[in-house]
Coordinates of C-alpha atoms in Angstrom, one line a residue:
X198 CA 106.8 102.5 67.8
X199 CA 107.6 99.7 70.3
X200 CA 107.6 99.8 74.1
X201 CA 109.2 97.0 76.1
X202 CA 110.3 96.4 79.7
X203 CA 114.0 95.9 80.4
X204 CA 113.1 92.6 82.1
X205 CA 110.1 90.8 83.7
X206 CA 108.5 92.9 86.5
X207 CA 110.9 95.8 85.8
X208 CA 109.7 99.4 86.1
X209 CA 112.1 100.5 83.3
X210 CA 110.6 101.0 79.9
X211 CA 112.6 101.0 76.6
X212 CA 111.0 102.9 73.7
X213 CA 112.2 102.3 70.2
X214 CA 111.0 103.4 66.8
X215 CA 112.0 102.5 63.2
X216 CA 112.1 104.9 60.2
X217 CA 114.1 106.2 57.3
X218 CA 115.0 109.6 59.0
X219 CA 117.1 109.3 62.2
X220 CA 116.5 112.9 63.5
X221 CA 112.8 112.6 62.9
X222 CA 112.4 109.4 64.9
X223 CA 114.6 110.7 67.7
X224 CA 112.5 113.9 67.9
X225 CA 109.3 111.9 67.9
X226 CA 110.4 109.7 70.8
X227 CA 111.7 112.6 72.9
X228 CA 108.5 114.6 72.3
X229 CA 106.3 111.6 73.1
X230 CA 108.2 111.3 76.5
X231 CA 107.7 115.0 77.2
X232 CA 104.0 114.9 76.5
X233 CA 103.6 111.7 78.7
X234 CA 105.4 113.4 81.6
X235 CA 103.2 116.6 81.2
X236 CA 100.0 114.5 81.1
X237 CA 101.0 112.7 84.3
X238 CA 101.9 115.9 86.1
X239 CA 98.6 117.5 85.0
X240 CA 96.7 114.6 86.6
X241 CA 98.8 114.8 89.8
X242 CA 97.8 118.5 90.0
X243 CA 94.1 118.0 89.1
X244 CA 92.7 118.1 92.7
X245 CA 95.1 120.9 93.7
X246 CA 94.1 123.0 90.7
X247 CA 90.4 122.6 91.6
X248 CA 91.0 123.7 95.2
X249 CA 93.0 126.7 93.9
X250 CA 90.0 127.7 91.8
X251 CA 87.8 127.5 94.9
X252 CA 90.2 129.7 96.9
X253 CA 90.4 132.3 94.1
X254 CA 86.7 132.4 93.8
X255 CA 86.3 133.1 97.5
X256 CA 89.0 135.7 97.5
X257 CA 87.3 137.5 94.6
X258 CA 83.9 137.5 96.5
X259 CA 85.4 138.7 99.8
X260 CA 87.5 141.4 98.1
X261 CA 84.3 142.8 96.5
X262 CA 82.5 142.7 99.8
X263 CA 85.5 144.3 101.6
X264 CA 85.5 147.3 99.1
X265 CA 81.7 147.8 99.6
X266 CA 81.9 147.6 103.4
X267 CA 84.9 150.0 103.5
X268 CA 82.8 152.5 101.6
X269 CA 79.9 152.1 104.0
X270 CA 82.3 152.7 107.0
X271 CA 83.7 155.9 105.6
X272 CA 80.2 157.1 104.7
X273 CA 78.9 156.4 108.2
X274 CA 81.8 158.3 109.8
X275 CA 81.2 161.2 107.5
X276 CA 77.5 161.4 108.1
X277 CA 77.8 160.8 111.9
X278 CA 80.6 163.4 112.1
X279 CA 82.6 160.9 114.3
X280 CA 85.9 159.1 113.7
X281 CA 85.1 156.3 116.0
X282 CA 82.5 155.0 118.5
X283 CA 83.6 152.9 121.5
X284 CA 81.4 149.9 121.5
X285 CA 81.3 147.6 124.5
X286 CA 82.5 144.1 123.5
X287 CA 84.2 145.3 120.3
X288 CA 87.7 144.2 121.5
X289 CA 86.5 140.9 122.9
X290 CA 83.5 139.6 121.0
X291 CA 84.3 140.7 117.4
X292 CA 87.6 138.8 117.4
X293 CA 85.8 135.7 118.6
X294 CA 83.3 136.0 115.7
X295 CA 86.2 136.4 113.3
X296 CA 87.9 133.2 114.5
X297 CA 84.6 131.3 114.2
X298 CA 84.2 132.5 110.6
X299 CA 87.7 131.3 109.9
X300 CA 86.7 127.8 111.2
X301 CA 83.7 127.9 108.9
X302 CA 86.0 128.7 106.0
X303 CA 88.3 125.8 107.0
X304 CA 85.4 123.5 106.9
X305 CA 84.4 124.9 103.5
X306 CA 88.0 124.1 102.2
X307 CA 87.8 120.5 103.5
X308 CA 84.4 120.0 102.0
X309 CA 85.6 121.3 98.6
X310 CA 88.5 118.9 98.7
X311 CA 86.2 116.0 99.6
X312 CA 83.9 116.8 96.7
X313 CA 86.9 117.0 94.2
X314 CA 88.3 113.7 95.6
X315 CA 85.0 111.8 95.1
X316 CA 84.7 113.3 91.6
X317 CA 88.3 112.1 90.7
X318 CA 87.7 108.6 92.1
X319 CA 84.5 108.3 90.0
X320 CA 86.0 109.6 86.8
X321 CA 89.5 108.2 86.7
X322 CA 91.0 104.7 87.2
X323 CA 94.5 105.5 88.4
X324 CA 96.3 106.9 91.5
X325 CA 97.9 109.9 90.0
X326 CA 95.6 112.5 91.6
X327 CA 95.0 110.7 94.9
X328 CA 96.7 113.1 97.3
X329 CA 96.0 114.7 100.7
X330 CA 97.2 118.4 100.6
X331 CA 99.1 119.8 103.5
X332 CA 96.1 122.1 104.5
X333 CA 93.8 119.1 105.0
X334 CA 94.0 117.2 108.3
X335 CA 96.2 114.1 107.9
X336 CA 95.5 110.6 109.4
X337 CA 92.3 108.7 110.0
X338 CA 90.5 106.1 108.0
X339 CA 90.4 108.1 104.8
X340 CA 94.2 108.4 104.7
X341 CA 94.6 104.6 105.3
X342 CA 92.1 103.7 102.6
X343 CA 93.7 106.1 100.1
X344 CA 97.1 104.5 100.8
X345 CA 95.6 101.1 100.2
X346 CA 94.0 102.2 96.9
X347 CA 97.3 103.7 95.7
X348 CA 99.0 100.4 96.5
X349 CA 96.3 98.4 94.6
X350 CA 96.8 100.7 91.6
X351 CA 100.6 100.1 91.8
X352 CA 100.0 96.3 91.8
X353 CA 97.6 96.8 88.8
X354 CA 100.4 98.5 86.8
X355 CA 102.7 95.6 87.5
X356 CA 100.0 93.0 86.6
X357 CA 99.2 94.6 83.2
X358 CA 102.7 93.5 81.9
X359 CA 102.4 89.9 83.1
X360 CA 98.7 88.8 82.9
X361 CA 95.6 89.3 80.8
X362 CA 92.4 90.9 82.0
X363 CA 90.8 87.4 82.3
X364 CA 93.4 86.2 84.8
X365 CA 92.3 85.5 88.4
X366 CA 95.0 87.9 89.8
X367 CA 93.7 90.8 87.6
X368 CA 90.1 90.2 88.5
X369 CA 90.9 90.0 92.2
X370 CA 92.8 93.3 91.9
X371 CA 89.9 94.9 90.2
X372 CA 87.5 93.7 92.9
X373 CA 89.7 95.1 95.6
X374 CA 90.0 98.5 93.9
X375 CA 86.2 98.6 93.6
X376 CA 85.8 97.8 97.3
X377 CA 88.4 100.5 98.3
X378 CA 86.6 103.1 96.1
X379 CA 83.3 102.3 97.8
X380 CA 84.9 102.7 101.2
X381 CA 86.4 106.1 100.2
X382 CA 83.0 107.4 99.0
X383 CA 81.2 106.2 102.2
X384 CA 83.9 107.8 104.4
X385 CA 83.8 111.1 102.5
X386 CA 80.0 111.2 102.7
X387 CA 80.3 110.7 106.5
X388 CA 83.0 113.5 106.7
X389 CA 80.8 115.9 104.6
X390 CA 77.8 115.2 106.9
X391 CA 79.9 115.8 110.0
X392 CA 81.2 119.1 108.4
X393 CA 77.7 120.3 107.7
X394 CA 76.8 119.7 111.4
X395 CA 79.9 121.6 112.5
X396 CA 79.0 124.5 110.2
X397 CA 75.6 124.7 111.8
X398 CA 77.1 124.7 115.3
X399 CA 79.5 127.5 114.4
X400 CA 76.7 129.6 112.8
X401 CA 74.6 129.2 116.0
X402 CA 77.5 130.3 118.1
X403 CA 78.0 133.4 116.0
X404 CA 74.3 134.3 116.3
X405 CA 74.5 133.9 120.1
X406 CA 77.4 136.3 120.3
X407 CA 75.7 138.8 118.0
X408 CA 72.6 138.7 120.2
X409 CA 74.8 139.9 123.2
X410 CA 75.6 143.0 121.1
X411 CA 72.0 143.6 120.0
X412 CA 71.0 145.7 123.1
X413 CA 73.3 148.7 122.2
X414 CA 71.8 152.0 121.0
X415 CA 70.8 152.3 117.3
X416 CA 73.8 154.3 116.2
X417 CA 76.2 151.9 118.0
X418 CA 74.5 148.9 116.5
X419 CA 74.8 150.4 113.1
X420 CA 78.5 151.1 113.7
X421 CA 79.0 147.6 115.1
X422 CA 77.5 145.9 112.1
X423 CA 79.6 147.9 109.6
X424 CA 82.8 147.6 111.8
X425 CA 82.3 143.9 112.3
X426 CA 81.8 143.3 108.5
X427 CA 84.9 145.3 107.7
X428 CA 87.1 143.5 110.2
X429 CA 85.7 140.1 109.4
X430 CA 86.2 140.5 105.6
X431 CA 89.6 142.1 106.0
X432 CA 90.8 139.3 108.2
X433 CA 89.3 136.6 106.0
X434 CA 90.9 138.2 103.0
X435 CA 94.3 137.9 104.6
X436 CA 93.5 134.4 105.8
X437 CA 92.5 133.3 102.2
X438 CA 95.8 134.7 100.8
X439 CA 97.7 132.5 103.3
X440 CA 95.6 129.5 102.2
X441 CA 96.3 130.3 98.6
X442 CA 100.0 130.4 99.3
X443 CA 99.8 127.0 101.0
X444 CA 97.9 125.5 98.2
X445 CA 100.3 126.9 95.6
X446 CA 103.2 125.4 97.5
X447 CA 101.5 122.1 97.6
X448 CA 100.8 122.2 93.9
X449 CA 104.3 123.3 93.1
X450 CA 105.8 120.5 95.1
X451 CA 104.1 117.9 92.9
X452 CA 106.6 116.2 90.6
X453 CA 106.4 113.6 87.9
X454 CA 107.0 110.0 89.0
X455 CA 108.7 109.4 85.6
X456 CA 112.4 109.7 85.3
X457 CA 114.1 109.7 81.9
X458 CA 117.3 107.6 82.2
X459 CA 118.4 108.2 78.6
X460 CA 116.9 110.5 75.9
X461 CA 116.9 109.3 72.3
X462 CA 120.3 110.2 70.7
X463 CA 122.6 109.2 67.9
X464 CA 124.7 106.7 69.8
X465 CA 121.5 104.6 70.3
X466 CA 120.8 104.3 66.6
X467 CA 121.2 100.9 64.9
X468 CA 121.4 100.4 61.2
X469 CA 119.3 97.7 59.5
X470 CA 120.9 98.0 56.1
X471 CA 123.6 95.6 54.5
X472 CA 126.9 95.5 56.3
X473 CA 130.3 94.5 54.9
X474 CA 131.9 91.2 56.0
X475 CA 134.8 93.0 57.7
X476 CA 132.4 95.0 59.9
X477 CA 130.6 91.8 60.8
X478 CA 133.8 90.1 61.8
X479 CA 134.9 93.1 63.9
X480 CA 131.5 93.4 65.5
X481 CA 131.4 89.8 66.5
X482 CA 134.9 90.0 68.0
X483 CA 134.0 93.2 69.9
X484 CA 130.7 91.7 71.0
X485 CA 132.4 88.6 72.4
X486 CA 134.9 90.7 74.2
X487 CA 132.2 92.9 75.7
X488 CA 130.1 89.9 76.7
X489 CA 133.1 88.3 78.4
X490 CA 133.7 91.5 80.3
X491 CA 130.1 91.8 81.3
X492 CA 129.9 88.2 82.4
X493 CA 133.0 88.8 84.5
X494 CA 131.7 92.0 86.0
X495 CA 128.3 90.5 86.7
X496 CA 129.9 87.6 88.4
X497 CA 132.2 89.8 90.5
X498 CA 129.5 92.3 91.6
X499 CA 126.6 89.9 91.9
X500 CA 125.0 90.5 95.3
X501 CA 122.6 87.5 95.1
X502 CA 122.9 84.4 97.3
X503 CA 124.2 81.5 95.2
X504 CA 126.2 79.3 97.4
X505 CA 126.3 78.1 101.0
X506 CA 129.4 80.1 101.6
X507 CA 127.5 83.3 100.6
X508 CA 125.0 82.5 103.4
X509 CA 127.7 81.7 105.9
X510 CA 129.6 84.9 105.1
X511 CA 126.4 86.9 106.0
X512 CA 125.1 85.2 109.1
X513 CA 125.5 82.5 111.8
X514 CA 121.9 81.3 111.4
X515 CA 122.0 77.5 110.8
X516 CA 121.0 76.1 107.5
X517 CA 118.3 73.4 108.2
X518 CA 117.7 72.1 104.6
X519 CA 118.2 72.7 100.9
X520 CA 115.2 72.3 98.6
X521 CA 115.7 71.9 94.9
X522 CA 113.8 73.4 91.9
X523 CA 110.2 72.1 91.6
X524 CA 109.8 70.5 88.2
X525 CA 106.2 69.6 88.7
X526 CA 103.0 71.4 87.8
X527 CA 101.6 71.1 91.4
X528 CA 103.0 72.8 94.5
X529 CA 101.9 69.8 96.7
X530 CA 105.0 67.8 95.9
X531 CA 105.5 65.9 99.1
X532 CA 102.2 64.1 98.8
X533 CA 101.7 63.9 95.0
X534 CA 105.4 63.1 94.2
X535 CA 106.5 61.4 97.4
X536 CA 109.6 59.8 95.9
X537 CA 111.1 63.0 94.4
X538 CA 114.2 64.7 95.6
X539 CA 112.2 67.7 96.7
X540 CA 109.9 65.5 98.8
X541 CA 113.0 64.0 100.5
X542 CA 114.4 67.5 101.2
X543 CA 111.2 68.4 103.1
X544 CA 111.4 65.1 105.1
X545 CA 114.9 66.1 106.0
X546 CA 113.6 69.6 107.0
X547 CA 110.9 67.9 109.2
X548 CA 113.6 66.1 111.1
X549 CA 115.7 69.3 111.6
X550 CA 112.6 71.1 113.0
X551 CA 112.0 68.4 115.5
X552 CA 115.5 69.0 116.8
X553 CA 114.9 72.8 116.8
X554 CA 111.7 72.5 118.9
X555 CA 113.5 70.1 121.3
X556 CA 111.3 67.1 120.7
X557 CA 107.9 68.8 121.4
X558 CA 104.9 66.8 120.2
X559 CA 102.8 69.9 119.4
X560 CA 104.3 73.1 118.1
X561 CA 103.9 76.2 115.9
X562 CA 106.3 77.1 113.0
X563 CA 106.4 80.3 111.0
X564 CA 107.8 80.7 107.5
X565 CA 108.9 84.1 106.2
X566 CA 111.4 85.7 103.8
X567 CA 112.7 89.2 102.8
X568 CA 110.6 89.8 99.7
X569 CA 107.9 88.1 97.7
X570 CA 108.5 85.3 95.1
X571 CA 111.0 83.5 97.3
X572 CA 108.7 80.4 97.9
X573 CA 107.2 80.9 101.3
X574 CA 103.8 79.5 100.3
X575 CA 105.4 76.5 98.4
X576 CA 107.6 75.7 101.4
X577 CA 104.7 76.1 103.9
X578 CA 102.5 73.7 101.9
X579 CA 105.2 70.9 101.6
X580 CA 106.4 71.3 105.2
X581 CA 102.8 70.9 106.4
X582 CA 102.4 67.9 104.1
X583 CA 105.6 66.3 105.5
X584 CA 104.0 66.3 109.0
X585 CA 100.5 65.3 107.9
X586 CA 101.7 62.1 106.2
X587 CA 103.1 61.0 109.7
X588 CA 99.5 61.2 111.0
X589 CA 100.0 64.6 112.6
X590 CA 96.9 66.8 112.4
X591 CA 98.4 69.8 110.6
X592 CA 96.9 73.2 109.8
X593 CA 98.3 75.9 107.5
X594 CA 97.5 79.4 108.6
X595 CA 97.6 81.8 105.7
X596 CA 98.7 85.0 107.5
X597 CA 99.4 87.1 104.4
X598 CA 96.2 89.1 104.3
X599 CA 97.6 91.5 101.7
X600 CA 98.1 89.0 98.9
X601 CA 96.2 85.8 99.9
X602 CA 96.8 82.9 97.5
X603 CA 97.6 79.7 99.3
X604 CA 93.9 78.6 99.1
X605 CA 94.4 78.3 95.3
X606 CA 96.8 75.3 95.6
X607 CA 94.1 73.3 97.4
X608 CA 91.2 74.5 95.2
X609 CA 89.5 76.0 98.2
X610 CA 87.7 79.3 98.8
X611 CA 88.9 82.5 100.5
X612 CA 85.5 84.0 101.3
X613 CA 85.9 83.2 105.0
X614 CA 89.3 83.2 106.7
X615 CA 91.6 84.7 109.3
X616 CA 90.6 88.3 108.7
X617 CA 86.9 87.4 109.4
X618 CA 87.9 85.8 112.7
X619 CA 90.2 88.8 113.7
X620 CA 87.3 91.3 113.3
X621 CA 85.0 88.9 115.3
X622 CA 82.8 88.0 112.3
X623 CA 83.5 84.2 112.3
X624 CA 84.5 81.4 114.7
X625 CA 87.5 79.1 114.4
X626 CA 85.3 76.2 113.4
X627 CA 83.9 78.3 110.5
X628 CA 87.3 79.3 109.0
X629 CA 89.0 75.9 109.1
X630 CA 88.8 74.1 105.7
X631 CA 89.7 70.5 105.2
X632 CA 91.9 69.8 102.1
X633 CA 91.6 66.7 100.0
X634 CA 94.6 65.2 101.8
X635 CA 94.3 63.3 105.1
X636 CA 95.3 65.2 108.3
X637 CA 96.0 68.5 106.3
X638 CA 93.8 71.5 106.9
X639 CA 93.9 75.2 105.9
X640 CA 92.8 78.5 107.4
X641 CA 93.0 81.0 104.5
X642 CA 93.7 84.7 104.9
X643 CA 90.2 85.7 104.1
X644 CA 89.1 89.0 102.4
X645 CA 91.7 91.7 102.3
X646 CA 91.2 94.1 105.2
X647 CA 92.3 97.8 105.2
X648 CA 94.5 97.3 108.3
X649 CA 96.3 93.9 108.3
X650 CA 99.1 94.8 110.7
X651 CA 96.7 96.2 113.3
X652 CA 94.6 93.0 113.1
X653 CA 97.7 90.7 113.6
X654 CA 98.7 92.8 116.6
X655 CA 95.2 92.5 118.2
X656 CA 94.4 90.1 121.1
X657 CA 92.2 88.0 118.8
X658 CA 95.4 86.9 117.0
X659 CA 96.7 85.3 120.2
X660 CA 93.3 83.6 120.7
X661 CA 93.3 82.2 117.2
X662 CA 96.8 80.7 117.7
X663 CA 95.8 79.2 121.0
X664 CA 92.7 77.6 119.6
X665 CA 94.5 76.1 116.6
X666 CA 97.3 74.8 118.8
X667 CA 94.6 73.1 121.0
X668 CA 92.9 71.4 118.0
X669 CA 96.0 70.5 115.9
X670 CA 99.4 68.9 116.5
X671 CA 101.3 71.2 114.1
X672 CA 100.5 74.8 113.1
X673 CA 102.4 76.2 110.1
X674 CA 102.1 80.0 109.6
X675 CA 102.7 81.4 106.1
X676 CA 103.5 85.1 106.5
X677 CA 104.1 88.2 104.4
X678 CA 107.7 89.1 103.6
X679 CA 109.7 90.2 106.6
X680 CA 111.5 92.9 104.7
X681 CA 108.3 94.7 103.6
X682 CA 106.0 94.7 106.6
X683 CA 106.1 94.0 110.3
X684 CA 103.5 91.2 110.4
X685 CA 106.0 88.4 110.7
X686 CA 107.9 90.1 113.6
X687 CA 104.6 90.4 115.5
X688 CA 103.9 86.6 115.1
X689 CA 107.2 85.4 116.5
X690 CA 105.9 85.6 120.1
X691 CA 103.4 82.8 119.3
X692 CA 105.8 80.4 117.6
X693 CA 108.1 77.6 118.7
X694 CA 110.4 77.8 115.7
X695 CA 110.8 80.1 112.7
X696 CA 112.1 79.5 109.1
X697 CA 113.7 82.2 106.9
X698 CA 113.5 81.3 103.2
X699 CA 116.5 82.1 101.1
X700 CA 115.9 81.6 97.4
X701 CA 118.9 80.8 95.2
X702 CA 119.9 83.6 92.9
X703 CA 117.1 85.8 94.2
X704 CA 117.7 86.8 97.8
X705 CA 120.5 89.4 98.1
X706 CA 123.1 89.6 100.8
X707 CA 122.0 92.9 102.3
X708 CA 118.6 91.3 103.0
X709 CA 120.2 88.4 104.7
X710 CA 122.4 90.7 106.8
X711 CA 119.3 92.6 107.9
X712 CA 117.7 89.3 109.1
X713 CA 121.0 88.5 110.9
X714 CA 120.7 91.7 112.8
X715 CA 117.2 90.8 114.0
X716 CA 118.5 87.3 114.9
X717 CA 121.4 88.7 116.9
X718 CA 118.9 91.1 118.7
X719 CA 116.8 88.0 119.6
X720 CA 113.8 89.3 117.8
X721 CA 113.2 86.1 115.7
X722 CA 113.3 83.4 118.4
X723 CA 114.6 80.0 117.3
X724 CA 115.5 80.5 113.7
X725 CA 116.8 78.4 110.9
X726 CA 117.4 79.0 107.2
X727 CA 115.7 77.0 104.4
X728 CA 117.4 77.4 101.0
X729 CA 114.8 77.1 98.3
X730 CA 115.1 76.5 94.5
X731 CA 118.6 75.1 95.1
X732 CA 120.5 74.8 91.8
X733 CA 123.0 72.0 91.5
X734 CA 125.5 73.6 89.1
X735 CA 125.7 76.7 91.2
X736 CA 126.4 75.1 94.6
X737 CA 129.2 73.0 95.9
X738 CA 128.4 69.4 97.0
X739 CA 128.3 68.5 100.7
X740 CA 128.3 65.1 102.4
X741 CA 125.6 65.4 104.9
X742 CA 122.5 67.0 103.5
X743 CA 121.0 68.7 100.5
X744 CA 122.2 67.6 97.1
X745 CA 125.3 65.6 98.2
X746 CA 125.8 62.1 99.3
X747 CA 122.5 60.5 100.3
X748 CA 119.8 63.1 99.5
X749 CA 120.3 64.9 96.3
X750 CA 121.4 64.6 92.7
X751 CA 124.6 62.8 93.8
X752 CA 124.9 59.3 95.2
X753 CA 122.2 57.4 97.1
X754 CA 118.5 57.0 96.5
X755 CA 117.6 56.7 92.8
X756 CA 114.1 58.1 93.0
X757 CA 111.9 56.6 90.4
X758 CA 109.5 59.4 89.5
X759 CA 112.0 62.3 89.4
X760 CA 111.7 64.0 85.9
X761 CA 114.8 63.5 83.9
X762 CA 116.3 66.9 82.8
X763 CA 117.6 67.1 79.2
X764 CA 121.4 67.7 79.0
X765 CA 122.5 71.1 77.7
X766 CA 124.4 71.5 74.5
X767 CA 127.7 72.2 76.4
X768 CA 127.1 69.2 78.7
X769 CA 126.8 66.9 75.7
X770 CA 130.0 68.2 74.1
X771 CA 132.2 68.0 77.3
X772 CA 130.6 64.7 78.6

């Protein structure tokens, strides 16, 4: 059996199996999928099932007690020859005791869930059972850390298809998961300790109320004790049934996160035996027709940005520069390959930004995009390099505290960075790192915190920008994607200009329209577009900038160290 992804970083799996009997192989694949879905659902329901067992056990205990107490009450009435004794405080104090007992039961439910959650975190290395049921109080640090752990497990699932377990990204993900688990355990231990304290306070309050009823005559006290136990257990029994119903609903609402797009069937079967020549001919002709149709449809319905006209159709935001594909091993192109087309594009961008900030000598620029993998970090490094080679003291601020990586391009460390400063554990001087290049410095993101957005919105963030602006001529901020989190929007109030990265054949039109709405609402300040990974065959030539006359692959500067691209087969034929 073979399992493949539809494409790189895709969440769609394709399962195939070879064998002599078609029906047998189809049945095997379909059964395999059913068992996989059932196993995932069982893990999703693991904690809910454990809590249900706890509820059933308490119901059984209270029901037995209720039967015994009901017998005692009937026996007392029979022996005392009375149907009822009016006890002072029965209508006011007993209900209070019952409500206090319910609160104790709620605490017991919470503690049971905490214990099951710790047990799951210790035994399993996935996020399938990490849930907070509806009958547990939502919010707080535990909820935040659980959400962070679920996100880390989601990233781990993506990484296992792209990297090995020795890769730096994999090891960093494992370390972050370990830290998140430790925080969860510590938080739960604190919650359990607090719950034990609350239980003691409730027990003391119940004893205090019972003491007020202790001065009644003997027959009334006996009646009170029996009547109290009966009402208490009867009300708790009803309350537990309600809790059981809530837990059952929570368990029943859990669904599998796996969707079967297409079950194994006959029309998916492909023969591997000998085929007649006529069938080959017809198949080739049909295949070519289908491919041509698919190419046409893909071209027609393609939503990705591929030309300047695509950008202009979506927004009025000005295009400041076009940066070509990086053919080099290093991301520090402007310094290491200063005569390349890419380096010239960033020098052109540097000039455009000077106009955008209206000639200021010192300023702050933020770079963002809609999603990851659009080249924010690459562009941040080279824009900063373009300013540093002019003698401008330039610092790059790695503001992506969720996936810090910019420090790797300079072979620096991430042990101390922006997150340490924002939580008041480091000074500005301690987090600034000098790179191996003159006038170019870096403040890395630092260790991943549980609350990046809150830290960026804190007063310490403004203090950090102010101090960097005082010590450097140019501050370049590399942010998380604008379409995923709000960090970039929070930072615009500190910047003099902002760049939105559009990557050729990656950014889709709907994302650009969303940014255009923010631009029209004046939420992004002075904004320009930087087109990254610009592909010559896909874009029309222009006279002024980019890859046309003067800067690009067309006429003008014949840059000496630009790697020569081999011609394609079709190019050699039609040359």
